[in-house]
Short mmCIF file of C-alpha atoms and ligand atoms in Angstrom, two decimals:
data_model
loop_
_atom_site.label_atom_id
_atom_site.label_comp_id
_atom_site.label_asym_id
_atom_site.label_seq_id
_atom_site.Cartn_x
_atom_site.Cartn_y
_atom_site.Cartn_z
CA MET A 1 -9.58 -5.70 -34.75
CA SER A 2 -9.80 -1.93 -34.80
CA LEU A 3 -11.40 0.50 -32.37
CA LEU A 4 -12.26 4.21 -32.40
CA ILE A 5 -12.62 6.18 -29.17
CA LYS A 6 -14.52 9.31 -30.10
CA ASN A 7 -14.58 12.78 -28.60
CA GLY A 8 -12.83 12.09 -25.30
CA ARG A 9 -10.83 14.70 -23.44
CA ILE A 10 -7.34 13.27 -23.81
CA ILE A 11 -4.99 13.96 -20.93
CA THR A 12 -1.28 13.16 -21.07
CA ALA A 13 1.52 14.44 -18.84
CA SER A 14 1.75 17.51 -21.11
CA ASP A 15 -1.49 17.77 -23.18
CA ASP A 16 -5.21 18.33 -22.66
CA TYR A 17 -7.43 18.32 -25.80
CA ILE A 18 -10.52 16.75 -27.27
CA ALA A 19 -9.92 14.25 -30.10
CA ASP A 20 -10.55 10.74 -31.44
CA ILE A 21 -8.13 7.85 -30.97
CA PHE A 22 -7.90 5.12 -33.64
CA ILE A 23 -6.49 1.81 -32.44
CA GLU A 24 -5.52 -1.13 -34.61
CA GLY A 25 -4.50 -4.35 -32.95
CA GLU A 26 -2.56 -3.48 -29.77
CA ILE A 27 -1.30 -0.06 -30.90
CA VAL A 28 -2.55 3.56 -31.19
CA LYS A 29 -2.49 4.29 -34.94
CA ALA A 30 -3.88 7.79 -35.21
CA ILE A 31 -5.12 10.65 -33.02
CA GLY A 32 -7.04 13.63 -34.37
CA LYS A 33 -10.21 15.66 -34.45
CA ASP A 34 -13.14 13.95 -36.26
CA LEU A 35 -11.01 11.17 -37.69
CA SER A 36 -12.70 9.75 -40.80
CA VAL A 37 -11.80 6.11 -40.33
CA LYS A 38 -13.98 3.02 -40.22
CA ALA A 39 -13.44 0.89 -37.12
CA ASP A 40 -14.84 -2.50 -36.06
CA LYS A 41 -16.01 -0.88 -32.81
CA GLU A 42 -16.67 2.65 -31.61
CA ILE A 43 -16.75 4.03 -28.07
CA ASP A 44 -18.29 7.41 -27.39
CA ALA A 45 -16.15 9.14 -24.77
CA SER A 46 -17.92 12.55 -24.84
CA GLY A 47 -17.76 14.22 -21.47
CA LYS A 48 -15.16 11.73 -20.25
CA LEU A 49 -11.44 11.99 -19.50
CA VAL A 50 -9.22 9.68 -21.51
CA PHE A 51 -5.80 9.03 -20.04
CA PRO A 52 -3.03 6.41 -20.29
CA GLY A 53 -3.36 3.17 -18.34
CA GLY A 54 -1.96 3.59 -14.81
CA ILE A 55 1.35 1.96 -13.92
CA ASP A 56 1.87 0.93 -10.31
CA PRO A 57 5.59 0.22 -9.97
CA HIS A 58 5.37 -1.08 -6.39
CA VAL A 59 3.23 -4.13 -5.64
CA HIS A 60 3.71 -7.41 -3.82
CA LEU A 61 1.53 -10.23 -5.19
CA ASP A 62 1.53 -13.77 -3.80
CA MET A 63 4.71 -12.88 -1.91
CA PRO A 64 6.20 -14.93 0.91
CA PHE A 65 6.64 -12.47 3.77
CA MET A 66 6.71 -12.59 7.60
CA GLY A 67 5.69 -16.26 7.73
CA THR A 68 2.79 -16.01 5.29
CA PHE A 69 1.93 -14.95 1.69
CA SER A 70 0.33 -11.68 0.57
CA SER A 71 -3.29 -12.60 -0.19
CA ASP A 72 -3.66 -11.35 -3.80
CA SER A 73 -2.51 -13.82 -6.45
CA TYR A 74 -1.16 -12.54 -9.73
CA GLU A 75 -4.61 -13.14 -11.13
CA THR A 76 -6.69 -11.37 -8.45
CA GLY A 77 -4.16 -8.58 -7.98
CA THR A 78 -3.73 -7.65 -11.61
CA ARG A 79 -7.47 -7.95 -12.24
CA ALA A 80 -8.24 -5.63 -9.31
CA ALA A 81 -5.62 -3.26 -10.70
CA LEU A 82 -7.45 -3.19 -14.04
CA PHE A 83 -10.77 -2.39 -12.30
CA GLY A 84 -9.01 0.61 -10.81
CA GLY A 85 -7.44 1.83 -14.07
CA THR A 86 -3.96 0.39 -13.54
CA THR A 87 -3.00 -1.64 -16.65
CA MET A 88 0.52 -2.55 -15.58
CA VAL A 89 2.30 -3.35 -12.30
CA ILE A 90 5.89 -3.95 -11.31
CA ASP A 91 6.16 -6.64 -8.65
CA PHE A 92 9.22 -7.60 -6.53
CA ILE A 93 11.23 -10.78 -6.73
CA LEU A 94 13.06 -11.49 -3.43
CA GLN A 95 16.37 -13.31 -3.70
CA THR A 96 16.78 -15.89 -0.89
CA GLN A 97 20.03 -15.22 0.92
CA GLY A 98 22.58 -17.92 -0.14
CA LYS A 99 20.80 -18.58 -3.44
CA SER A 100 21.09 -17.05 -6.94
CA LEU A 101 19.01 -14.34 -8.62
CA GLN A 102 18.13 -16.82 -11.39
CA SER A 103 16.62 -19.28 -8.94
CA ALA A 104 14.52 -16.45 -7.39
CA LEU A 105 13.37 -15.45 -10.88
CA ALA A 106 12.35 -19.05 -11.64
CA GLU A 107 10.44 -19.27 -8.37
CA TRP A 108 8.54 -16.01 -9.05
CA ARG A 109 7.78 -17.10 -12.61
CA SER A 110 6.26 -20.32 -11.34
CA ARG A 111 3.63 -18.25 -9.55
CA SER A 112 3.13 -15.45 -12.10
CA ASP A 113 3.54 -17.00 -15.57
CA ASN A 114 0.15 -17.34 -17.36
CA ASN A 115 -1.64 -16.06 -14.25
CA CYS A 116 -1.72 -12.28 -14.85
CA VAL A 117 -4.76 -10.51 -16.23
CA GLY A 118 -2.91 -7.18 -16.63
CA ASP A 119 0.64 -6.52 -17.84
CA TYR A 120 3.52 -6.89 -15.43
CA SER A 121 7.25 -6.75 -14.80
CA PHE A 122 9.62 -7.41 -11.90
CA HIS A 123 12.21 -5.56 -9.89
CA MET A 124 14.87 -7.93 -8.56
CA ALA A 125 15.53 -7.55 -4.82
CA VAL A 126 19.17 -8.32 -4.13
CA THR A 127 19.34 -9.56 -0.54
CA ASP A 128 22.79 -11.16 -0.79
CA PHE A 129 25.38 -9.36 -2.90
CA ASN A 130 28.49 -11.46 -3.52
CA ASP A 131 30.79 -12.48 -6.41
CA GLU A 132 28.15 -14.81 -7.84
CA THR A 133 25.29 -12.31 -7.64
CA LYS A 134 27.52 -9.68 -9.20
CA LYS A 135 27.80 -11.79 -12.38
CA GLU A 136 24.02 -12.08 -12.64
CA VAL A 137 23.33 -8.35 -12.75
CA ARG A 138 24.18 -7.96 -16.43
CA THR A 139 22.15 -11.06 -17.37
CA MET A 140 19.14 -9.75 -15.58
CA ILE A 141 19.35 -6.45 -17.49
CA GLU A 142 20.36 -7.65 -20.95
CA GLU A 143 18.60 -10.99 -21.17
CA GLU A 144 15.66 -10.84 -18.80
CA GLY A 145 14.69 -7.16 -19.23
CA ILE A 146 14.81 -6.67 -15.45
CA THR A 147 16.64 -3.37 -15.15
CA SER A 148 15.92 -2.27 -11.56
CA PHE A 149 17.39 -3.82 -8.40
CA LYS A 150 15.66 -3.42 -5.05
CA THR A 151 17.65 -3.11 -1.87
CA PHE A 152 16.49 -3.18 1.78
CA MET A 153 18.30 -1.16 4.44
CA ALA A 154 16.00 -2.87 7.02
CA TYR A 155 14.60 -6.39 7.77
CA LYS A 156 17.97 -7.69 9.01
CA GLY A 157 18.52 -11.45 8.64
CA ALA A 158 16.13 -11.84 5.76
CA LEU A 159 16.31 -8.98 3.30
CA MET A 160 18.73 -6.30 4.53
CA ILE A 161 22.13 -5.70 2.90
CA ASP A 162 24.84 -3.69 4.57
CA ASP A 163 26.54 -0.61 3.15
CA ARG A 164 29.50 -2.61 1.85
CA GLN A 165 27.14 -4.72 -0.27
CA MET A 166 25.15 -1.63 -1.30
CA ILE A 167 28.25 0.15 -2.68
CA GLY A 168 29.36 -2.98 -4.56
CA LEU A 169 25.92 -3.50 -6.07
CA MET A 170 25.68 0.17 -7.05
CA GLU A 171 28.94 0.04 -8.88
CA GLU A 172 27.89 -3.06 -10.83
CA VAL A 173 24.36 -1.78 -11.60
CA LYS A 174 25.73 1.56 -12.80
CA LYS A 175 28.21 -0.23 -15.11
CA CYS A 176 25.43 -2.38 -16.59
CA GLY A 177 22.91 0.46 -17.13
CA GLY A 178 20.42 -0.30 -14.37
CA LEU A 179 18.88 1.49 -11.40
CA ILE A 180 18.76 0.76 -7.65
CA ASN A 181 15.52 1.12 -5.74
CA VAL A 182 15.68 1.20 -2.02
CA HIS A 183 13.59 0.63 1.06
CA ALA A 184 15.42 3.35 3.01
CA THR A 185 14.95 2.91 6.74
CA ASN A 186 17.60 2.26 9.36
CA GLY A 187 17.05 -1.43 10.21
CA ASP A 188 19.27 -1.52 13.28
CA MET A 189 17.56 1.47 14.92
CA ILE A 190 14.15 -0.04 14.18
CA ASP A 191 15.16 -3.46 15.56
CA TYR A 192 16.42 -1.79 18.71
CA LEU A 193 13.15 0.12 19.22
CA ILE A 194 11.03 -2.98 18.48
CA ALA A 195 12.97 -4.98 21.11
CA LYS A 196 12.70 -2.13 23.61
CA HIS A 197 8.94 -1.77 23.18
CA ARG A 198 8.37 -5.53 23.42
CA ALA A 199 10.50 -5.75 26.59
CA GLU A 200 8.34 -2.99 28.13
CA GLY A 201 5.18 -4.94 27.23
CA LYS A 202 4.11 -2.32 24.65
CA LEU A 203 2.60 -4.64 22.10
CA SER A 204 -0.25 -2.86 20.30
CA PRO A 205 -0.07 -1.63 16.66
CA LEU A 206 0.69 1.89 17.92
CA TYR A 207 4.17 0.60 18.82
CA HIS A 208 4.80 -0.42 15.23
CA TYR A 209 4.52 3.27 14.47
CA LEU A 210 6.60 4.33 17.44
CA SER A 211 9.34 1.86 16.47
CA GLN A 212 9.89 3.57 13.13
CA PRO A 213 10.14 7.30 13.85
CA GLU A 214 10.87 9.80 11.13
CA VAL A 215 14.60 9.83 11.89
CA THR A 216 14.92 6.16 10.94
CA GLU A 217 13.78 6.98 7.45
CA ALA A 218 15.52 10.35 7.14
CA GLU A 219 18.90 8.90 8.19
CA ALA A 220 18.74 5.95 5.81
CA SER A 221 17.52 8.13 2.92
CA GLU A 222 20.44 10.51 3.43
CA ARG A 223 22.93 7.61 3.57
CA PHE A 224 21.49 6.06 0.42
CA VAL A 225 21.53 9.36 -1.41
CA ASP A 226 25.21 9.87 -0.42
CA MET A 227 26.20 6.38 -1.62
CA ALA A 228 24.34 6.90 -4.90
CA ASN A 229 26.16 10.22 -5.35
CA TYR A 230 29.52 8.64 -4.61
CA THR A 231 29.02 5.74 -7.04
CA GLY A 232 27.06 7.73 -9.67
CA CYS A 233 24.43 5.01 -9.71
CA PRO A 234 20.81 6.04 -10.58
CA GLY A 235 18.77 5.74 -7.38
CA TYR A 236 15.03 5.53 -6.63
CA ILE A 237 13.63 5.70 -3.11
CA VAL A 238 10.46 3.66 -2.76
CA HIS A 239 7.54 4.58 -0.47
CA LEU A 240 9.05 7.85 0.88
CA THR A 241 6.73 9.08 3.62
CA CYS A 242 8.12 12.12 5.46
CA GLU A 243 9.61 15.57 5.48
CA GLY A 244 12.99 14.47 6.87
CA ALA A 245 13.53 11.92 4.11
CA LEU A 246 12.39 14.32 1.34
CA ASN A 247 14.74 16.93 2.71
CA ALA A 248 17.66 14.51 2.19
CA VAL A 249 16.66 14.40 -1.47
CA ARG A 250 16.11 18.17 -1.58
CA ASN A 251 19.63 18.73 -0.19
CA ALA A 252 21.09 16.43 -2.79
CA THR A 253 19.73 18.61 -5.57
CA ARG A 254 22.08 21.37 -4.34
CA ARG A 255 25.06 19.34 -5.52
CA ASN A 256 23.27 18.67 -8.83
CA GLN A 257 22.26 15.10 -7.91
CA LYS A 258 19.01 13.56 -9.19
CA ILE A 259 17.31 10.93 -7.01
CA PHE A 260 13.95 9.51 -8.09
CA VAL A 261 11.31 9.48 -5.38
CA GLU A 262 8.14 7.47 -5.01
CA THR A 263 5.51 7.99 -2.40
CA CYS A 264 2.33 5.92 -2.02
CA ILE A 265 -1.30 7.00 -2.03
CA GLN A 266 -1.77 6.09 1.69
CA TYR A 267 1.00 8.45 2.83
CA LEU A 268 -0.70 11.34 1.01
CA ILE A 269 -4.15 10.84 2.54
CA LEU A 270 -3.94 8.78 5.77
CA ASP A 271 -2.16 9.63 8.96
CA ALA A 272 -0.83 7.97 12.13
CA SER A 273 -3.90 8.72 14.24
CA LEU A 274 -5.27 5.45 12.80
CA TYR A 275 -2.86 3.57 15.05
CA GLU A 276 -4.78 4.76 18.08
CA LYS A 277 -7.70 2.38 17.24
CA ASN A 278 -6.31 -0.57 19.26
CA PHE A 279 -5.91 -3.73 17.17
CA GLU A 280 -7.95 -2.29 14.28
CA GLY A 281 -4.79 -0.21 13.64
CA ALA A 282 -3.28 -3.43 12.20
CA LYS A 283 -5.09 -2.65 8.98
CA TRP A 284 -2.50 0.08 8.43
CA VAL A 285 0.52 -1.66 9.80
CA MET A 286 2.98 -1.21 6.98
CA SER A 287 6.60 -0.17 6.72
CA PRO A 288 7.29 2.68 6.80
CA PRO A 289 4.23 3.52 8.88
CA LEU A 290 1.71 6.31 8.19
CA ARG A 291 3.03 9.68 9.36
CA GLU A 292 1.74 13.09 10.37
CA LYS A 293 -0.35 15.74 8.67
CA LYS A 294 2.79 17.92 8.15
CA ASP A 295 4.30 15.03 6.16
CA GLN A 296 1.23 14.83 3.90
CA GLN A 297 1.68 18.56 3.13
CA THR A 298 5.35 17.94 2.40
CA LEU A 299 4.55 15.12 -0.02
CA TRP A 300 1.84 17.02 -1.94
CA ALA A 301 4.22 20.00 -2.23
CA GLY A 302 7.02 17.58 -3.26
CA ILE A 303 4.90 16.32 -6.14
CA ASN A 304 4.35 19.89 -7.34
CA GLN A 305 8.03 20.75 -6.85
CA GLY A 306 9.05 17.82 -9.05
CA LEU A 307 10.87 16.15 -6.13
CA VAL A 308 8.32 13.34 -5.79
CA ASN A 309 8.09 11.65 -9.16
CA VAL A 310 5.76 8.71 -8.70
CA VAL A 311 2.66 7.78 -6.65
CA ALA A 312 2.48 3.99 -6.18
CA THR A 313 0.84 1.75 -3.58
CA ASP A 314 3.23 -0.81 -2.02
CA HIS A 315 0.12 -3.01 -2.35
CA CYS A 316 0.75 -5.93 0.01
CA PRO A 317 -2.60 -7.23 1.25
CA PHE A 318 -3.24 -9.67 4.05
CA MET A 319 -6.55 -11.14 5.23
CA TRP A 320 -7.72 -10.12 8.67
CA GLU A 321 -6.95 -13.61 9.96
CA GLN A 322 -3.35 -13.12 8.76
CA LYS A 323 -3.12 -9.72 10.45
CA LYS A 324 -4.24 -11.45 13.65
CA MET A 325 -0.90 -13.27 13.73
CA GLY A 326 0.18 -10.15 15.57
CA GLU A 327 -2.78 -9.74 17.90
CA LYS A 328 -0.55 -10.12 20.93
CA ASP A 329 2.61 -8.61 19.42
CA PHE A 330 2.75 -5.79 16.84
CA SER A 331 6.09 -7.12 15.48
CA LYS A 332 4.28 -10.21 14.15
CA ILE A 333 1.58 -8.32 12.16
CA PRO A 334 2.35 -8.94 8.50
CA ASN A 335 3.32 -5.51 7.11
CA GLY A 336 1.29 -4.16 4.24
CA HIS A 337 -2.09 -2.80 3.08
CA PRO A 338 -4.29 -3.16 0.02
CA ALA A 339 -4.59 -0.28 -2.51
CA ILE A 340 -3.83 -1.60 -6.01
CA GLU A 341 -7.47 -1.00 -7.06
CA ASN A 342 -7.89 2.30 -5.29
CA ARG A 343 -4.81 4.29 -6.22
CA MET A 344 -6.01 6.00 -9.45
CA GLU A 345 -9.44 6.97 -8.10
CA LEU A 346 -8.13 8.12 -4.74
CA LEU A 347 -5.37 10.19 -6.32
CA PHE A 348 -7.86 11.80 -8.68
CA SER A 349 -10.42 12.46 -5.94
CA GLU A 350 -8.04 13.72 -3.26
CA GLY A 351 -5.55 15.30 -5.63
CA VAL A 352 -7.21 16.60 -8.80
CA ALA A 353 -10.81 17.08 -7.60
CA LYS A 354 -9.61 18.89 -4.46
CA GLY A 355 -7.26 21.12 -6.42
CA LYS A 356 -3.95 19.85 -5.00
CA ILE A 357 -2.50 18.68 -8.35
CA THR A 358 -3.35 19.31 -12.00
CA LEU A 359 -4.68 16.70 -14.35
CA ASN A 360 -1.34 16.67 -16.21
CA LYS A 361 0.56 16.12 -12.96
CA TYR A 362 -1.86 13.31 -12.13
CA VAL A 363 -1.00 11.48 -15.32
CA GLU A 364 2.69 12.26 -14.90
CA VAL A 365 3.01 10.66 -11.47
CA ALA A 366 0.60 7.77 -11.93
CA CYS A 367 1.33 6.73 -15.54
CA THR A 368 4.16 8.51 -17.36
CA ASN A 369 6.98 8.79 -14.84
CA PRO A 370 6.88 5.11 -13.86
CA ALA A 371 7.18 4.24 -17.58
CA LYS A 372 10.06 6.70 -18.10
CA ILE A 373 12.05 5.85 -14.96
CA PHE A 374 11.68 2.09 -15.43
CA GLY A 375 12.55 1.97 -19.16
CA MET A 376 9.15 1.44 -20.87
CA PHE A 377 8.43 4.86 -22.35
CA PRO A 378 6.85 5.59 -24.84
CA LYS A 379 5.53 2.06 -25.32
CA LYS A 380 3.78 2.51 -21.97
CA GLY A 381 2.75 5.55 -19.95
CA THR A 382 1.29 7.82 -22.59
CA ILE A 383 -1.30 8.13 -25.34
CA ALA A 384 0.66 8.65 -28.60
CA VAL A 385 0.81 7.22 -32.06
CA GLY A 386 2.85 4.00 -31.82
CA SER A 387 2.28 3.45 -28.15
CA ASP A 388 0.48 0.45 -26.65
CA ALA A 389 -3.20 1.22 -26.57
CA ASP A 390 -3.49 1.16 -22.75
CA VAL A 391 -6.28 3.62 -22.11
CA VAL A 392 -8.61 4.58 -19.24
CA ILE A 393 -11.96 6.22 -19.91
CA PHE A 394 -12.87 8.06 -16.73
CA ASP A 395 -15.95 9.89 -15.51
CA PRO A 396 -14.65 12.80 -13.42
CA GLN A 397 -18.09 13.57 -11.91
CA GLU A 398 -19.36 10.17 -10.77
CA LYS A 399 -19.31 9.72 -7.02
CA HIS A 400 -19.02 6.33 -5.31
CA THR A 401 -17.99 4.75 -2.03
CA LEU A 402 -15.06 2.42 -1.51
CA SER A 403 -15.79 -0.79 0.36
CA ALA A 404 -14.46 -4.34 0.81
CA LYS A 405 -17.99 -5.44 -0.17
CA THR A 406 -17.50 -4.20 -3.70
CA HIS A 407 -13.75 -4.21 -4.32
CA HIS A 408 -12.04 -6.94 -6.34
CA MET A 409 -8.86 -7.36 -4.31
CA ASN A 410 -8.56 -10.70 -2.47
CA VAL A 411 -8.67 -9.20 0.99
CA ASP A 412 -11.60 -9.08 3.43
CA TYR A 413 -11.21 -5.48 4.63
CA SER A 414 -10.56 -2.11 3.02
CA GLY A 415 -8.16 0.48 4.40
CA TYR A 416 -10.64 2.99 2.88
CA GLU A 417 -14.00 1.55 3.99
CA GLY A 418 -16.76 4.14 3.41
CA TRP A 419 -14.44 6.64 1.69
CA GLU A 420 -16.44 8.87 -0.69
CA VAL A 421 -14.64 9.22 -4.00
CA THR A 422 -15.30 11.63 -6.86
CA GLY A 423 -14.47 10.13 -10.27
CA LYS A 424 -14.81 6.62 -11.57
CA VAL A 425 -13.01 4.32 -13.98
CA LYS A 426 -15.60 3.34 -16.62
CA THR A 427 -13.77 1.54 -19.40
CA VAL A 428 -10.19 0.22 -19.61
CA LEU A 429 -8.24 -0.90 -22.63
CA LEU A 430 -5.05 -2.93 -22.44
CA ARG A 431 -3.14 -3.32 -25.70
CA GLY A 432 -6.24 -2.40 -27.71
CA GLN A 433 -8.56 -4.85 -26.00
CA VAL A 434 -11.44 -3.64 -23.80
CA VAL A 435 -10.59 -5.33 -20.51
CA ILE A 436 -12.97 -3.49 -18.15
CA ASP A 437 -16.36 -2.18 -19.07
CA ASP A 438 -19.46 -1.53 -17.00
CA ASN A 439 -17.91 -3.02 -13.87
CA LYS A 440 -17.00 -6.30 -15.61
CA CYS A 441 -13.67 -7.78 -16.48
CA LEU A 442 -13.73 -9.11 -20.04
CA VAL A 443 -10.46 -11.01 -20.16
CA GLU A 444 -9.08 -14.05 -18.37
CA LYS A 445 -5.80 -14.74 -16.58
CA GLY A 446 -3.02 -15.18 -19.14
CA TYR A 447 -3.99 -12.03 -21.01
CA GLY A 448 -1.44 -10.03 -19.07
CA LYS A 449 2.04 -10.05 -20.67
CA PHE A 450 5.48 -9.82 -19.07
CA VAL A 451 7.08 -6.55 -20.24
CA LYS A 452 10.86 -6.59 -20.83
CA ARG A 453 12.27 -3.24 -19.83
CA ASN A 454 15.09 -1.16 -21.30
CA LYS A 455 18.18 0.25 -19.64
CA VAL A 456 17.75 3.44 -17.68
CA LYS A 457 18.01 6.45 -19.93
CA GLN A 458 15.09 8.80 -19.26
CA ILE A 459 15.49 11.82 -17.10
CA VAL A 460 12.18 13.00 -15.67
N1 LIG B 501 6.56 -2.76 3.51
C1 LIG B 501 5.36 -3.24 3.69
O1 LIG B 501 4.56 -2.62 4.37
N2 LIG B 501 5.05 -4.42 3.09
C2 LIG B 501 5.88 -5.11 2.25
C3 LIG B 501 7.32 -4.75 2.32
C4 LIG B 501 7.55 -3.38 2.88
O2 LIG B 501 8.64 -2.87 2.80
ZN1 LIG B 502 9.55 -1.45 1.56
ZN1 LIG B 503 7.12 -2.82 -0.88
#
């Protein structure tokens, strides 16, 4: 099967030009002006943007968390991602403390294998680093293609590791050619503040926010950056939200250190005033919480300064009934919000259309950098001869309104209900196959493939 995309405006992290793309099987075979090739199918992309499939490196599908499971399955989550122009996601495996990494991998595979519509990979969250886990790091990297290891500096008792474990893991991961990603917030400080607010009878979602002030994230980010510097291990801070935390990274550049930084779409465009809506604020109860307007400015600037490398989602949806587990106590509200389908359109609309970032920067942070940092470039994350034909055809003018009534995520509310968006995903290709067209998904679960990733080598 061959396919010719004609006359689109091709945008990569570095280029912007009008040309045709010839695809054979799963791969881009040729790019050029007025290509004289015969294809089985032609798509006219005149007047449209053509960019690489989005990669969301931070999602939680069908994940056991806070006494329940996130509501998107691998099928519904990866399908919703495709509708929104994201052709690949990286999900998180959580090791159970006292058990092996291999057993966690087997458990996650039992839910994900043959169920994905879009392509996927895993980070491995190490929640119990010991002599046995240490031996498994190399196997994960060299045999399973899982090259990034997530750590939590919060959620004590379930997910958190202490600094002794962190240093040990960093040394092993560095030796084996991997990368550490981190949820960098000070768990003990947060636990203290949660307990204090609960004891004072302060139980609404606002106190979720007030239990995780900026200092809890700034302090942990700084500590993580220092440990990464000491061990020389490549480090990636997930869902960075605020000025104090980004300044820890900025300071590290003065001693020639490179730390990769991810923020999420919600931290760029939503703010903490949403927690003043009584229990409705539970829709945005996530960790870290939404911050202030000054932090949004810091994050947009950080993208343009090259300090913030990736815009992800931390997609972790829960039905409203699940959120109501915390109706009487904010600390029982399952943390997370849905965005896997909205990221690419919101970032275009709020970023590119409003002049905050360029089109090239858009592709860089939403598609190319995730592929480079996580060992998939240039197979994924760009449009180039030899790359997987993961392509989004996008109308930059079309306006539409986000709503739970029309989205495809398995969650009964939207964090962006009524949000007017400029720009719409029209057609999506994944490995040469048209997977989304005219608001329809044309492939079934099982089409999505597990992507084995390479050791960390790219500098972005
Ligand atoms: N934060 C969330 O909001 N949800 C899942 C895990 C996390 O760290
Ligand atoms: Zn997190
Ligand atoms: Zn997360």
